[in-house]
Amino acid sequence: LFPRKSKEKEDLVMKAKGHIHKLNVMNKGYNKRAEISRKNAKIALKRGEKDRAKSYLVQYKSYQAKVDRSNNIRLKIERQIQAIEEGMLISQTGDVMGGIRDELEYIATKASPTKVAEIAEDSEAYVAEIEEAAEILAGDPEIDLAIDVTEELNQLETNQEN
């Protein structure tokens, strides 16, 4: 009654639609018979055969009742098919939205404000370390090479004043 697999649901819907088709075919037959009975009732009345006309009208009403009953059954089946199809769509939408939520949760975990702040802080620390290392590598050639240029610098300054 409550198939779990999507394939079984599709088969059930297909069977129901096939049954609706059968009901439609039956209705066509009942409608034809009803109309024939009604025409026969008119003919019988023209001939003055009132009892026969009544009999044909009873047949007509009987066929009309079968058409009505068949239509009611068809409507119930169609309503249930629509409910199944809508339910499947809602279920699929729920699955899609669940997947989206899970992906958003994963992204939010990866890009949480705390993690981003930690990454930014760590990055700044690494930049500072790299700059410090560059300063050490570049150094001061005067100190590194033990060259004293103070006397030459004073001499250049004196020459510029002149």
Short mmCIF file of C-alpha atoms in Angstrom, two decimals:
data_model
loop_
_atom_site.label_atom_id
_atom_site.label_comp_id
_atom_site.label_asym_id
_atom_site.label_seq_id
_atom_site.Cartn_x
_atom_site.Cartn_y
_atom_site.Cartn_z
CA LEU A 1 0.00 0.00 0.00
CA PHE A 2 2.89 2.38 0.79
CA PRO A 3 5.68 1.38 -1.61
CA ARG A 4 9.08 2.57 -0.55
CA LYS A 5 10.92 2.62 -3.81
CA SER A 6 10.36 5.37 -6.36
CA LYS A 7 10.05 2.74 -9.11
CA GLU A 8 7.19 1.04 -7.26
CA LYS A 9 5.43 4.40 -6.87
CA GLU A 10 5.81 5.08 -10.59
CA ASP A 11 4.41 1.60 -11.37
CA LEU A 12 1.48 2.26 -9.05
CA VAL A 13 0.77 5.60 -10.74
CA MET A 14 0.99 3.93 -14.16
CA LYS A 15 -1.47 1.22 -13.06
CA ALA A 16 -3.84 3.88 -11.72
CA LYS A 17 -3.67 5.84 -14.98
CA GLY A 18 -4.33 2.62 -16.90
CA HIS A 19 -7.35 2.01 -14.70
CA ILE A 20 -8.62 5.54 -15.38
CA HIS A 21 -8.33 4.80 -19.10
CA LYS A 22 -10.43 1.64 -18.63
CA LEU A 23 -13.06 3.68 -16.77
CA ASN A 24 -13.13 6.23 -19.60
CA VAL A 25 -13.62 3.48 -22.19
CA MET A 26 -16.43 1.96 -20.07
CA ASN A 27 -18.04 5.40 -19.77
CA LYS A 28 -18.09 5.83 -23.53
CA GLY A 29 -19.91 2.52 -23.84
CA TYR A 30 -22.38 3.42 -21.09
CA ASN A 31 -23.00 6.84 -22.65
CA LYS A 32 -23.71 5.26 -26.06
CA ARG A 33 -26.10 2.74 -24.52
CA ALA A 34 -27.79 5.48 -22.53
CA GLU A 35 -28.35 7.58 -25.64
CA ILE A 36 -29.66 4.57 -27.56
CA SER A 37 -32.08 3.83 -24.70
CA ARG A 38 -33.25 7.45 -24.70
CA LYS A 39 -33.79 7.43 -28.49
CA ASN A 40 -35.67 4.16 -28.21
CA ALA A 41 -37.85 5.71 -25.47
CA LYS A 42 -38.72 8.61 -27.83
CA ILE A 43 -39.53 6.19 -30.64
CA ALA A 44 -41.68 4.08 -28.32
CA LEU A 45 -43.56 7.21 -27.18
CA LYS A 46 -44.22 8.24 -30.78
CA ARG A 47 -45.73 4.81 -31.38
CA GLY A 48 -47.84 5.20 -28.27
CA GLU A 49 -46.02 2.44 -26.35
CA LYS A 50 -45.80 4.19 -22.99
CA ASP A 51 -44.76 1.09 -20.95
CA ARG A 52 -41.94 0.31 -23.39
CA ALA A 53 -40.82 3.98 -23.26
CA LYS A 54 -40.68 3.76 -19.45
CA SER A 55 -38.58 0.60 -19.70
CA TYR A 56 -36.14 2.34 -22.04
CA LEU A 57 -35.96 5.35 -19.70
CA VAL A 58 -35.18 3.01 -16.77
CA GLN A 59 -32.31 1.60 -18.86
CA TYR A 60 -31.21 5.16 -19.67
CA LYS A 61 -31.21 6.14 -15.98
CA SER A 62 -29.37 2.95 -15.06
CA TYR A 63 -26.60 3.68 -17.59
CA GLN A 64 -26.41 7.28 -16.41
CA ALA A 65 -25.99 6.08 -12.80
CA LYS A 66 -23.14 3.78 -13.93
CA VAL A 67 -21.49 6.71 -15.72
CA ASP A 68 -21.82 8.88 -12.61
CA ARG A 69 -20.44 6.15 -10.34
CA SER A 70 -17.57 5.50 -12.73
CA ASN A 71 -16.81 9.25 -12.90
CA ASN A 72 -16.72 9.45 -9.10
CA ILE A 73 -14.29 6.53 -8.94
CA ARG A 74 -12.13 8.12 -11.63
CA LEU A 75 -12.08 11.45 -9.77
CA LYS A 76 -10.99 9.75 -6.54
CA ILE A 77 -8.19 7.91 -8.32
CA GLU A 78 -7.06 11.09 -10.10
CA ARG A 79 -7.03 12.99 -6.81
CA GLN A 80 -4.88 10.27 -5.22
CA ILE A 81 -2.50 10.24 -8.20
CA GLN A 82 -2.12 14.00 -7.85
CA ALA A 83 -1.42 13.56 -4.14
CA ILE A 84 1.25 10.94 -4.86
CA GLU A 85 2.88 13.10 -7.54
CA GLU A 86 2.80 16.18 -5.32
CA GLY A 87 4.13 14.15 -2.39
CA MET A 88 7.00 12.84 -4.53
CA LEU A 89 7.80 16.41 -5.63
CA ILE A 90 7.72 17.66 -2.05
CA SER A 91 9.92 14.76 -0.96
CA GLN A 92 12.41 15.49 -3.74
CA THR A 93 12.36 19.18 -2.84
CA GLY A 94 13.07 18.24 0.78
CA ASP A 95 16.01 16.10 -0.36
CA VAL A 96 17.37 18.96 -2.50
CA MET A 97 16.98 21.46 0.32
CA GLY A 98 18.62 19.04 2.77
CA GLY A 99 21.58 18.70 0.41
CA ILE A 100 21.81 22.48 0.09
CA ARG A 101 21.66 22.86 3.88
CA ASP A 102 24.45 20.28 4.30
CA GLU A 103 26.60 22.07 1.73
CA LEU A 104 25.97 25.43 3.39
CA GLU A 105 26.87 23.92 6.76
CA TYR A 106 30.13 22.57 5.29
CA ILE A 107 30.94 25.95 3.73
CA ALA A 108 30.03 27.82 6.92
CA THR A 109 32.31 25.52 8.91
CA LYS A 110 35.15 26.16 6.47
CA ALA A 111 34.49 29.91 6.35
CA SER A 112 33.32 30.58 9.88
CA PRO A 113 34.17 34.03 11.27
CA THR A 114 36.37 32.43 13.93
CA LYS A 115 38.34 30.42 11.38
CA VAL A 116 38.65 33.39 9.04
CA ALA A 117 39.92 35.54 11.92
CA GLU A 118 42.44 32.83 12.87
CA ILE A 119 43.58 32.56 9.26
CA ALA A 120 43.94 36.34 8.95
CA GLU A 121 45.85 36.53 12.25
CA ASP A 122 48.13 33.64 11.28
CA SER A 123 48.70 35.21 7.86
CA GLU A 124 49.72 38.52 9.42
CA ALA A 125 52.11 36.70 11.78
CA TYR A 126 53.66 34.81 8.84
CA VAL A 127 54.04 38.06 6.85
CA ALA A 128 55.75 39.66 9.85
CA GLU A 129 58.09 36.66 10.21
CA ILE A 130 58.94 36.76 6.50
CA GLU A 131 59.66 40.51 6.66
CA GLU A 132 61.85 39.95 9.71
CA ALA A 133 63.73 37.20 7.88
CA ALA A 134 64.17 39.52 4.89
CA GLU A 135 65.59 42.23 7.17
CA ILE A 136 68.00 39.71 8.64
CA LEU A 137 69.05 38.57 5.19
CA ALA A 138 69.41 42.08 3.82
CA GLY A 139 71.19 43.24 6.97
CA ASP A 140 73.38 46.30 7.24
CA PRO A 141 76.47 45.92 5.00
CA GLU A 142 78.47 48.34 7.15
CA ILE A 143 78.01 46.08 10.16
CA ASP A 144 78.13 42.79 8.24
CA LEU A 145 81.37 43.67 6.44
CA ALA A 146 82.87 45.55 9.41
CA ILE A 147 83.55 48.62 7.31
CA ASP A 148 83.66 51.97 9.02
CA VAL A 149 82.57 54.74 6.63
CA THR A 150 82.00 57.45 9.24
CA GLU A 151 85.12 59.41 8.27
CA GLU A 152 84.27 59.35 4.55
CA LEU A 153 80.68 60.40 5.29
CA ASN A 154 81.87 63.39 7.35
CA GLN A 155 84.19 64.39 4.56
CA LEU A 156 81.36 64.27 1.98
CA GLU A 157 79.14 66.35 4.21
CA THR A 158 81.84 68.95 4.56
CA ASN A 159 82.33 69.06 0.81
CA GLN A 160 78.62 69.60 0.20
CA GLU A 161 78.59 72.59 2.54
CA ASN A 162 81.32 74.18 0.49
#
